Short mmCIF file of C-alpha atoms in Angstrom, two decimals:
data_model
loop_
_atom_site.label_atom_id
_atom_site.label_comp_id
_atom_site.label_asym_id
_atom_site.label_seq_id
_atom_site.Cartn_x
_atom_site.Cartn_y
_atom_site.Cartn_z
CA LEU A 20 42.38 14.18 -15.99
CA ALA A 21 40.73 11.20 -14.26
CA LEU A 22 42.57 9.87 -11.19
CA ALA A 23 41.85 6.53 -9.55
CA LEU A 24 41.25 6.72 -5.81
CA PRO A 25 43.59 4.73 -3.57
CA PRO A 26 41.91 1.67 -2.01
CA ARG A 27 41.87 3.32 1.45
CA CYS A 28 39.97 6.29 0.07
CA VAL A 29 37.51 4.07 -1.76
CA ALA A 30 36.76 2.22 1.46
CA GLN A 31 36.31 5.49 3.34
CA ARG A 32 33.94 6.79 0.64
CA ASN A 33 31.86 3.61 0.76
CA ARG A 34 31.48 3.94 4.51
CA CYS A 35 29.95 7.36 4.08
CA SER A 36 26.21 7.61 4.29
CA ASP A 37 25.03 7.97 0.72
CA SER A 38 21.70 9.13 2.08
CA ALA A 39 23.21 11.94 4.12
CA MET A 40 24.97 13.22 1.02
CA ALA A 41 21.70 13.10 -0.89
CA LEU A 42 19.91 15.17 1.74
CA LYS A 43 22.68 17.79 1.70
CA ARG A 44 22.50 18.27 -2.05
CA PRO A 45 21.88 21.99 -2.74
CA ALA A 46 18.36 22.88 -3.78
CA SER A 47 19.85 24.84 -6.69
CA GLU A 48 20.82 21.53 -8.29
CA LEU A 49 17.14 20.64 -8.44
CA ALA A 50 16.16 23.86 -10.18
CA SER A 51 14.81 21.97 -13.15
CA VAL A 52 12.51 19.85 -10.99
CA THR A 53 8.94 21.01 -10.68
CA THR A 54 7.90 21.90 -7.14
CA PRO A 55 6.64 20.66 -4.81
CA ASP A 56 9.20 17.87 -4.78
CA GLY A 57 8.47 16.62 -1.26
CA VAL A 58 11.97 17.36 -0.06
CA THR A 59 12.48 21.11 -0.51
CA ASP A 60 10.43 22.98 2.10
CA PHE A 61 7.48 20.58 2.08
CA GLN A 62 4.31 21.94 3.65
CA LYS A 63 0.85 20.48 4.10
CA GLY A 64 -1.55 21.60 1.40
CA GLN A 65 1.07 21.81 -1.37
CA ARG A 66 -0.30 18.78 -3.20
CA ASP A 67 -3.29 19.14 -5.49
CA PHE A 68 -5.80 16.31 -5.03
CA SER A 69 -8.58 18.01 -6.98
CA GLN A 70 -10.19 15.80 -9.62
CA THR A 71 -9.47 16.24 -13.30
CA GLN A 72 -12.13 18.48 -14.81
CA GLY A 73 -14.79 16.46 -16.58
CA SER A 74 -14.07 13.24 -14.67
CA GLU A 75 -15.38 14.22 -11.24
CA SER A 76 -17.06 11.49 -9.20
CA LYS A 77 -19.20 11.54 -6.09
CA ALA A 78 -17.63 10.60 -2.78
CA ILE A 79 -18.94 7.43 -1.12
CA ARG A 80 -18.33 7.57 2.61
CA MET A 81 -19.03 4.84 5.15
CA ASP A 82 -21.68 5.65 7.78
CA PHE A 83 -20.40 5.42 11.34
CA ALA A 84 -23.11 7.58 12.90
CA SER A 85 -26.57 6.12 12.22
CA GLU A 86 -28.16 3.27 14.17
CA LYS A 87 -29.84 2.14 10.95
CA LYS A 88 -28.96 2.77 7.31
CA GLU A 89 -30.27 2.06 3.86
CA TYR A 90 -28.21 -0.54 2.03
CA THR A 91 -27.66 -0.46 -1.72
CA ASN A 92 -30.59 -2.83 -2.29
CA GLY A 93 -33.01 -0.45 -0.56
CA VAL A 94 -33.26 -2.50 2.64
CA VAL A 95 -33.19 -0.41 5.82
CA ALA A 96 -31.47 -2.40 8.56
CA LYS A 97 -29.27 -2.01 11.59
CA ASN A 98 -25.84 -0.44 11.24
CA SER A 99 -23.65 -2.56 13.48
CA TRP A 100 -20.25 -1.08 12.80
CA ARG A 101 -17.49 -1.77 15.28
CA SER A 102 -14.19 -0.29 16.32
CA LEU A 103 -10.91 -1.39 17.83
CA THR A 104 -7.54 0.12 18.60
CA GLY A 105 -5.04 -0.57 15.84
CA ALA A 106 -2.31 -2.84 17.19
CA LEU A 107 0.40 -0.99 15.24
CA SER A 108 -0.86 2.57 14.82
CA GLY A 109 -2.68 3.01 18.12
CA GLU A 110 -5.44 4.72 16.14
CA THR A 111 -9.14 3.94 16.41
CA VAL A 112 -9.89 1.59 13.52
CA ARG A 113 -13.54 1.62 12.49
CA ILE A 114 -14.93 -1.41 10.65
CA PRO A 115 -18.19 -0.65 8.79
CA ASP A 116 -21.22 -2.92 8.76
CA VAL A 117 -21.45 -4.24 5.21
CA ASP A 118 -23.65 -7.25 5.96
CA SER A 119 -26.82 -6.50 7.97
CA GLY A 120 -29.02 -5.49 5.02
CA TYR A 121 -27.91 -8.18 2.56
CA PRO A 122 -28.96 -10.00 0.48
CA LYS A 123 -32.40 -9.05 -0.78
CA SER A 124 -33.50 -12.08 -2.81
CA VAL A 125 -36.46 -14.31 -3.63
CA PHE A 126 -37.06 -17.94 -4.47
CA PRO A 127 -39.71 -19.00 -7.04
CA THR A 128 -42.56 -21.14 -5.72
CA ARG A 129 -44.94 -21.73 -8.66
CA TRP A 130 -44.91 -21.93 -12.45
CA GLU A 131 -47.79 -22.34 -14.91
CA GLU A 132 -47.64 -24.81 -17.75
CA GLY A 133 -46.45 -23.25 -20.96
CA ASN A 134 -44.82 -20.32 -19.18
CA PRO A 135 -41.15 -20.70 -18.31
CA MET A 136 -41.28 -17.70 -15.98
CA PRO A 137 -42.36 -18.18 -12.33
CA VAL A 138 -45.73 -16.66 -11.43
CA GLU A 139 -45.18 -16.66 -7.66
CA VAL A 140 -42.13 -15.99 -5.53
CA LYS A 141 -41.34 -15.63 -1.85
CA GLU A 142 -38.65 -13.53 -0.25
CA TYR A 143 -35.84 -15.12 1.67
CA ASP A 144 -35.72 -14.05 5.29
CA ILE A 145 -32.36 -12.32 5.63
CA GLY A 146 -32.62 -12.15 9.40
CA SER A 147 -29.69 -10.15 10.73
CA GLY A 148 -27.97 -10.26 7.35
CA HIS A 149 -25.45 -12.47 5.58
CA PRO A 150 -21.80 -11.70 4.84
CA ASP A 151 -20.03 -11.70 1.49
CA ALA A 152 -19.86 -15.35 0.43
CA ASN A 153 -16.07 -15.27 -0.07
CA GLU A 154 -14.84 -12.28 1.92
CA HIS A 155 -16.84 -12.90 5.06
CA ARG A 156 -13.98 -12.21 7.48
CA MET A 157 -12.50 -9.03 6.03
CA LYS A 158 -12.97 -7.27 2.71
CA PHE A 159 -9.92 -5.14 1.93
CA GLY A 160 -9.96 -2.45 -0.71
CA VAL A 161 -6.62 -2.03 -2.48
CA VAL A 162 -5.57 1.01 -4.53
CA ILE A 163 -2.89 0.47 -7.19
CA PRO A 164 -1.63 2.35 -10.25
CA SER A 165 -3.13 0.89 -13.43
CA THR A 166 0.43 -0.07 -14.44
CA ASN A 167 0.95 -2.26 -11.36
CA THR A 168 0.84 -6.02 -11.94
CA VAL A 169 2.57 -7.19 -8.76
CA VAL A 170 0.52 -6.08 -5.74
CA GLU A 171 -2.61 -8.11 -6.42
CA TYR A 172 -0.56 -11.16 -7.35
CA ASP A 173 1.50 -10.92 -4.14
CA TYR A 174 -1.54 -10.50 -1.91
CA TRP A 175 -3.55 -13.35 -3.37
CA ARG A 176 -0.52 -15.66 -3.45
CA ILE A 177 0.11 -15.03 0.25
CA ILE A 178 -3.54 -15.61 1.12
CA MET A 179 -3.91 -18.76 -0.98
CA GLU A 180 -0.66 -20.29 0.29
CA ASN A 181 -1.93 -19.72 3.83
CA LYS A 182 -5.53 -20.58 3.03
CA GLU A 183 -6.36 -22.39 6.27
CA VAL A 184 -5.68 -19.36 8.46
CA CYS A 185 -6.78 -16.78 5.87
CA GLU A 186 -10.21 -18.14 4.97
CA GLY A 187 -12.70 -15.33 4.43
CA ILE A 188 -10.08 -12.65 3.72
CA GLY A 189 -10.12 -11.06 0.28
CA PHE A 190 -9.29 -8.01 -1.80
CA HIS A 191 -11.06 -5.73 -4.22
CA VAL A 192 -8.60 -3.75 -6.34
CA SER A 193 -9.13 -0.39 -8.03
CA GLY A 194 -6.56 0.99 -10.48
CA ILE A 195 -5.53 4.62 -10.79
CA LEU A 196 -5.37 5.55 -14.46
CA ILE A 197 -1.74 6.17 -15.39
CA ASP A 198 -1.75 7.31 -18.99
CA SER A 199 1.84 8.57 -18.97
CA PRO A 200 3.93 5.95 -17.14
CA LYS A 201 7.37 7.28 -18.10
CA LEU A 202 9.70 7.64 -15.09
CA ALA A 203 13.06 8.28 -16.79
CA THR A 204 13.80 11.55 -14.95
CA ASP A 205 12.95 13.36 -11.74
CA GLU A 206 10.55 15.51 -13.72
CA ASP A 207 8.82 12.39 -15.08
CA MET A 208 8.40 11.02 -11.58
CA LEU A 209 6.92 14.24 -10.22
CA HIS A 210 4.55 14.39 -13.19
CA PHE A 211 3.55 10.79 -12.46
CA LEU A 212 2.66 11.80 -8.90
CA GLU A 213 0.65 14.78 -10.15
CA MET A 214 -1.42 12.47 -12.36
CA PHE A 215 -1.88 10.07 -9.46
CA ARG A 216 -3.26 12.82 -7.22
CA ARG A 217 -5.74 14.07 -9.80
CA GLN A 218 -7.10 10.52 -10.21
CA ILE A 219 -7.03 9.27 -6.61
CA PHE A 220 -10.53 10.42 -5.58
CA GLN A 221 -12.19 8.89 -8.63
CA THR A 222 -10.28 5.68 -7.95
CA VAL A 223 -11.31 5.38 -4.30
CA ASP A 224 -14.89 6.35 -5.14
CA ARG A 225 -15.01 3.44 -7.58
CA LEU A 226 -13.40 1.20 -4.97
CA MET A 227 -16.03 2.13 -2.39
CA THR A 228 -18.83 0.70 -4.54
CA ALA A 229 -17.58 -2.75 -3.43
CA GLU A 230 -18.01 -1.66 0.21
CA PRO A 231 -14.53 -2.51 1.52
CA GLN A 232 -13.94 -2.36 5.25
CA TYR A 233 -10.34 -1.14 5.21
CA ILE A 234 -8.11 0.31 2.48
CA ILE A 235 -4.52 -0.67 1.68
CA MET A 236 -2.50 1.68 -0.52
CA GLY A 237 -0.74 -0.46 -3.11
CA MET A 238 1.37 2.46 -4.33
CA SER A 239 4.18 3.53 -2.03
CA LEU A 240 5.99 6.59 -3.43
CA GLU A 241 3.20 9.06 -2.64
CA THR A 242 3.13 7.80 0.97
CA PHE A 243 6.81 8.71 1.42
CA PHE A 244 6.36 12.11 -0.25
CA GLY A 245 6.99 14.97 2.16
CA GLY A 246 8.25 12.78 4.98
CA TRP A 247 6.15 11.75 7.98
CA GLU A 248 3.90 14.80 7.75
CA GLY A 249 3.29 14.09 4.08
CA ASN A 250 2.26 10.54 4.90
CA LYS A 251 -0.13 11.71 7.61
CA GLU A 252 -1.68 14.29 5.29
CA PHE A 253 -2.20 11.68 2.58
CA LYS A 254 -3.86 9.25 4.99
CA ALA A 255 -6.15 11.95 6.35
CA THR A 256 -7.13 13.00 2.82
CA LEU A 257 -8.31 9.50 1.92
CA THR A 258 -9.97 8.88 5.28
CA ASP A 259 -11.91 12.13 4.92
CA ARG A 260 -13.09 10.96 1.51
CA THR A 261 -14.05 7.38 2.45
CA GLY A 262 -14.44 7.24 6.22
CA LEU A 263 -12.10 4.23 6.28
CA ASN A 264 -8.71 3.64 7.86
CA ILE A 265 -5.77 3.44 5.47
CA ALA A 266 -2.59 1.35 5.45
CA THR A 267 0.31 3.05 3.67
CA GLY A 268 3.64 1.62 2.64
CA ALA A 269 5.55 4.29 4.52
CA GLU A 270 3.82 3.69 7.85
CA ALA A 271 3.93 -0.08 7.37
CA CYS A 272 7.71 0.04 6.92
CA LYS A 273 8.05 2.21 10.03
CA ALA A 274 6.01 -0.27 12.08
CA ALA A 275 7.94 -3.24 10.68
CA LEU A 276 11.33 -1.74 11.50
CA THR A 277 10.10 -0.95 15.00
CA CYS A 278 9.13 -4.61 15.48
CA PHE A 279 12.68 -5.64 14.63
CA LYS A 280 14.17 -2.85 16.78
CA ALA A 281 16.12 -1.71 13.73
CA LYS A 282 17.92 1.62 13.63
CA ARG A 283 20.49 1.47 10.80
CA ILE A 284 19.03 0.49 7.44
CA THR A 285 19.81 0.19 3.76
CA ILE A 286 17.14 0.56 1.06
CA ILE A 287 16.45 -0.63 -2.48
CA THR A 288 13.93 1.20 -4.69
CA PRO A 289 12.99 1.37 -8.38
CA TYR A 290 12.89 5.19 -8.19
CA GLN A 291 14.71 8.11 -9.71
CA GLU A 292 16.74 10.33 -7.36
CA ILE A 293 13.82 12.54 -6.33
CA GLY A 294 11.95 9.44 -5.18
CA ASP A 295 14.95 8.20 -3.24
CA ARG A 296 15.41 11.59 -1.61
CA ASN A 297 11.82 11.48 -0.36
CA VAL A 298 12.36 7.98 1.02
CA VAL A 299 15.54 9.06 2.82
CA LYS A 300 13.75 12.13 4.19
CA PHE A 301 10.92 9.99 5.54
CA PHE A 302 13.07 7.46 7.37
CA THR A 303 15.52 10.07 8.66
CA GLU A 304 12.71 12.20 10.09
CA ILE A 305 11.30 9.30 12.08
CA GLY A 306 14.62 8.38 13.64
CA PHE A 307 16.29 5.80 11.39
CA GLU A 308 19.80 6.08 9.98
CA VAL A 309 19.75 5.42 6.26
CA VAL A 310 23.25 4.14 5.58
CA ARG A 311 22.75 3.64 1.85
CA ILE A 312 19.98 3.73 -0.73
CA ALA A 313 20.14 2.01 -4.12
CA GLY A 314 17.69 3.35 -6.68
CA LEU A 315 17.28 1.27 -9.84
CA LYS A 316 16.02 4.30 -11.79
CA CYS A 317 13.51 2.32 -13.84
CA GLY A 318 12.46 4.10 -17.02
CA SER A 319 8.72 3.67 -16.57
CA ALA A 320 6.11 2.43 -14.13
CA THR A 321 5.69 -0.61 -16.40
CA ASP A 322 9.44 -1.29 -16.35
CA ILE A 323 9.42 -1.95 -12.62
CA ALA A 324 7.48 -5.22 -12.80
CA HIS A 325 9.94 -6.52 -15.42
CA VAL A 326 13.03 -6.18 -13.21
CA PRO A 327 14.42 -9.73 -12.78
CA GLU A 328 14.70 -11.06 -9.26
CA ALA A 329 18.38 -11.72 -9.96
CA TRP A 330 19.02 -7.98 -10.46
CA CYS A 331 17.55 -7.16 -7.05
CA GLU A 332 19.49 -9.99 -5.44
CA LYS A 333 22.74 -8.69 -6.93
CA VAL A 334 22.13 -5.18 -5.55
CA ILE A 335 21.29 -6.53 -2.10
CA ARG A 336 24.24 -8.92 -1.87
CA GLU A 337 26.86 -6.58 -3.30
CA ASN A 338 25.71 -3.17 -2.08
CA LEU A 339 23.24 -3.31 0.79
CA VAL A 340 24.51 -6.01 3.15
CA LEU A 341 26.82 -3.71 5.09
CA PRO A 342 28.47 -4.10 8.50
CA GLY A 343 26.28 -2.95 11.36
CA ILE A 344 22.98 -2.60 9.52
CA ASP A 345 19.84 -3.87 11.24
CA ALA A 346 17.49 -4.29 8.28
CA ILE A 347 17.05 -3.84 4.55
CA VAL A 348 13.94 -2.09 3.21
CA GLN A 349 12.46 -2.46 -0.28
CA CYS A 350 10.20 0.31 -1.60
CA GLY A 351 8.13 0.33 -4.79
CA THR A 352 5.10 -1.96 -4.85
CA ASN A 353 5.53 -3.00 -8.50
CA LEU A 354 8.98 -4.40 -7.73
CA SER A 355 8.49 -8.11 -7.05
CA MET A 356 10.50 -8.92 -3.94
CA VAL A 357 8.43 -10.85 -1.39
CA SER A 358 9.73 -14.29 -2.37
CA LEU A 359 13.30 -13.05 -2.72
CA ALA A 360 13.19 -11.34 0.66
CA ASP A 361 11.83 -14.49 2.29
CA ARG A 362 14.68 -16.54 0.82
CA LEU A 363 17.52 -14.11 1.51
CA GLU A 364 16.46 -13.41 5.10
CA ARG A 365 17.06 -17.04 6.00
CA GLU A 366 20.56 -16.94 4.52
CA LEU A 367 21.70 -13.44 5.52
CA ASN A 368 20.04 -13.37 8.95
CA ILE A 369 18.88 -9.79 8.33
CA PRO A 370 15.23 -8.72 8.26
CA ILE A 371 14.25 -7.63 4.75
CA ILE A 372 11.12 -5.49 4.69
CA ALA A 373 9.44 -6.18 1.34
CA ILE A 374 6.88 -3.42 1.02
CA ASN A 375 3.99 -5.54 -0.27
CA ALA A 376 4.39 -7.95 2.62
CA ALA A 377 4.63 -5.01 5.02
CA CYS A 378 1.45 -3.34 3.74
CA LEU A 379 -0.56 -6.56 3.95
CA TRP A 380 0.83 -7.30 7.42
CA PHE A 381 -0.05 -3.81 8.62
CA GLY A 382 -3.60 -4.04 7.31
CA LEU A 383 -4.20 -7.48 8.83
CA ARG A 384 -2.88 -6.54 12.25
CA GLU A 385 -4.77 -3.23 12.34
CA VAL A 386 -8.13 -4.96 11.82
CA GLY A 387 -7.37 -7.57 14.46
CA ILE A 388 -6.21 -10.50 12.31
CA ASP A 389 -3.05 -11.87 13.91
CA ALA A 390 -2.56 -15.08 11.91
CA LYS A 391 1.09 -15.92 11.35
CA LEU A 392 1.73 -16.54 7.64
CA GLN A 393 4.41 -18.58 5.92
CA GLY A 394 6.44 -17.91 2.76
CA CYS A 395 6.21 -14.11 2.93
CA THR A 396 9.10 -12.91 5.12
CA ARG A 397 9.84 -12.97 8.84
CA LEU A 398 7.53 -10.02 9.39
CA LEU A 399 4.35 -12.03 8.74
CA ARG A 400 5.82 -15.20 10.16
CA GLU A 401 6.96 -13.78 13.50
CA HIS A 402 5.00 -10.58 14.24
#
């Protein structure tokens, strides 16, 4: 027999923290979910980042020790790497020298009649080196799932719409092969993460061939997995592999909320429940009150990019703008929300942390670029 709740009871139920209820859900109800799930007794070392057999690649790690190094063209030149203290993390951020030995090139000086090929050439004097012609200020490496079509678009749109203050900043993207993108259940989502981990080293090794100076993770769920300790472990794993500092969605959201002095938050994600539970665990562990989380439960990784902006706006307006909240957070990098967040913030007067904007902001500020950018939320405009 189904009974309708009286209006007073409905209101009381809606005031309850949906996130707190999620965290209290008995582990026995997740018996069908493959462990580790990030929530139940997470411990460092549970995740398997070993490469898939037969597809192993060699690690490429930036050199922060030698006074000179051999560049990819065979030139031995100075190694003028630099370091600074990250403005948001407080960590030492090391920026590798990717210029001093480049480019090795010649210019032809003489041809003989009847022979189209030059018979004499001279080498250009590279002096102290020349930077990348387009990315001469900062060359970011970005890791995304192969199913993600939003991150690169968002980043380049932001840069090009703020071209005057972003000249010389660029991105090189490497995609993690996702050959089974289904996300219809918790089990699907955990399997997706397992595939991601087995491919991540090969992906960053390929990325490192472009010699990026800093890496931004354009996939957020794995950075929330296991809470704050899980995020730290993931960062350390990639830094050990590459030598570079890493921006993650989880840490970027933490830093963004701190800037706005937020404490009580609501969240929108494209995830299944196990993903949402990891997100709630992360924010709760680091001191935020998650009042409500709305997971869209998209059926596949590809689905996420097809979610209309209007659907996200409906969820935010009807379910996440609650009395007493300080900010709204959006997780899931393939969910297009930067433009929507920028528009709704002005109307609702609530900071909306769109994760792609947050990741880019975090990366820029950590490497010492403090340009204020327009059209991509208050975070990049004000902080």
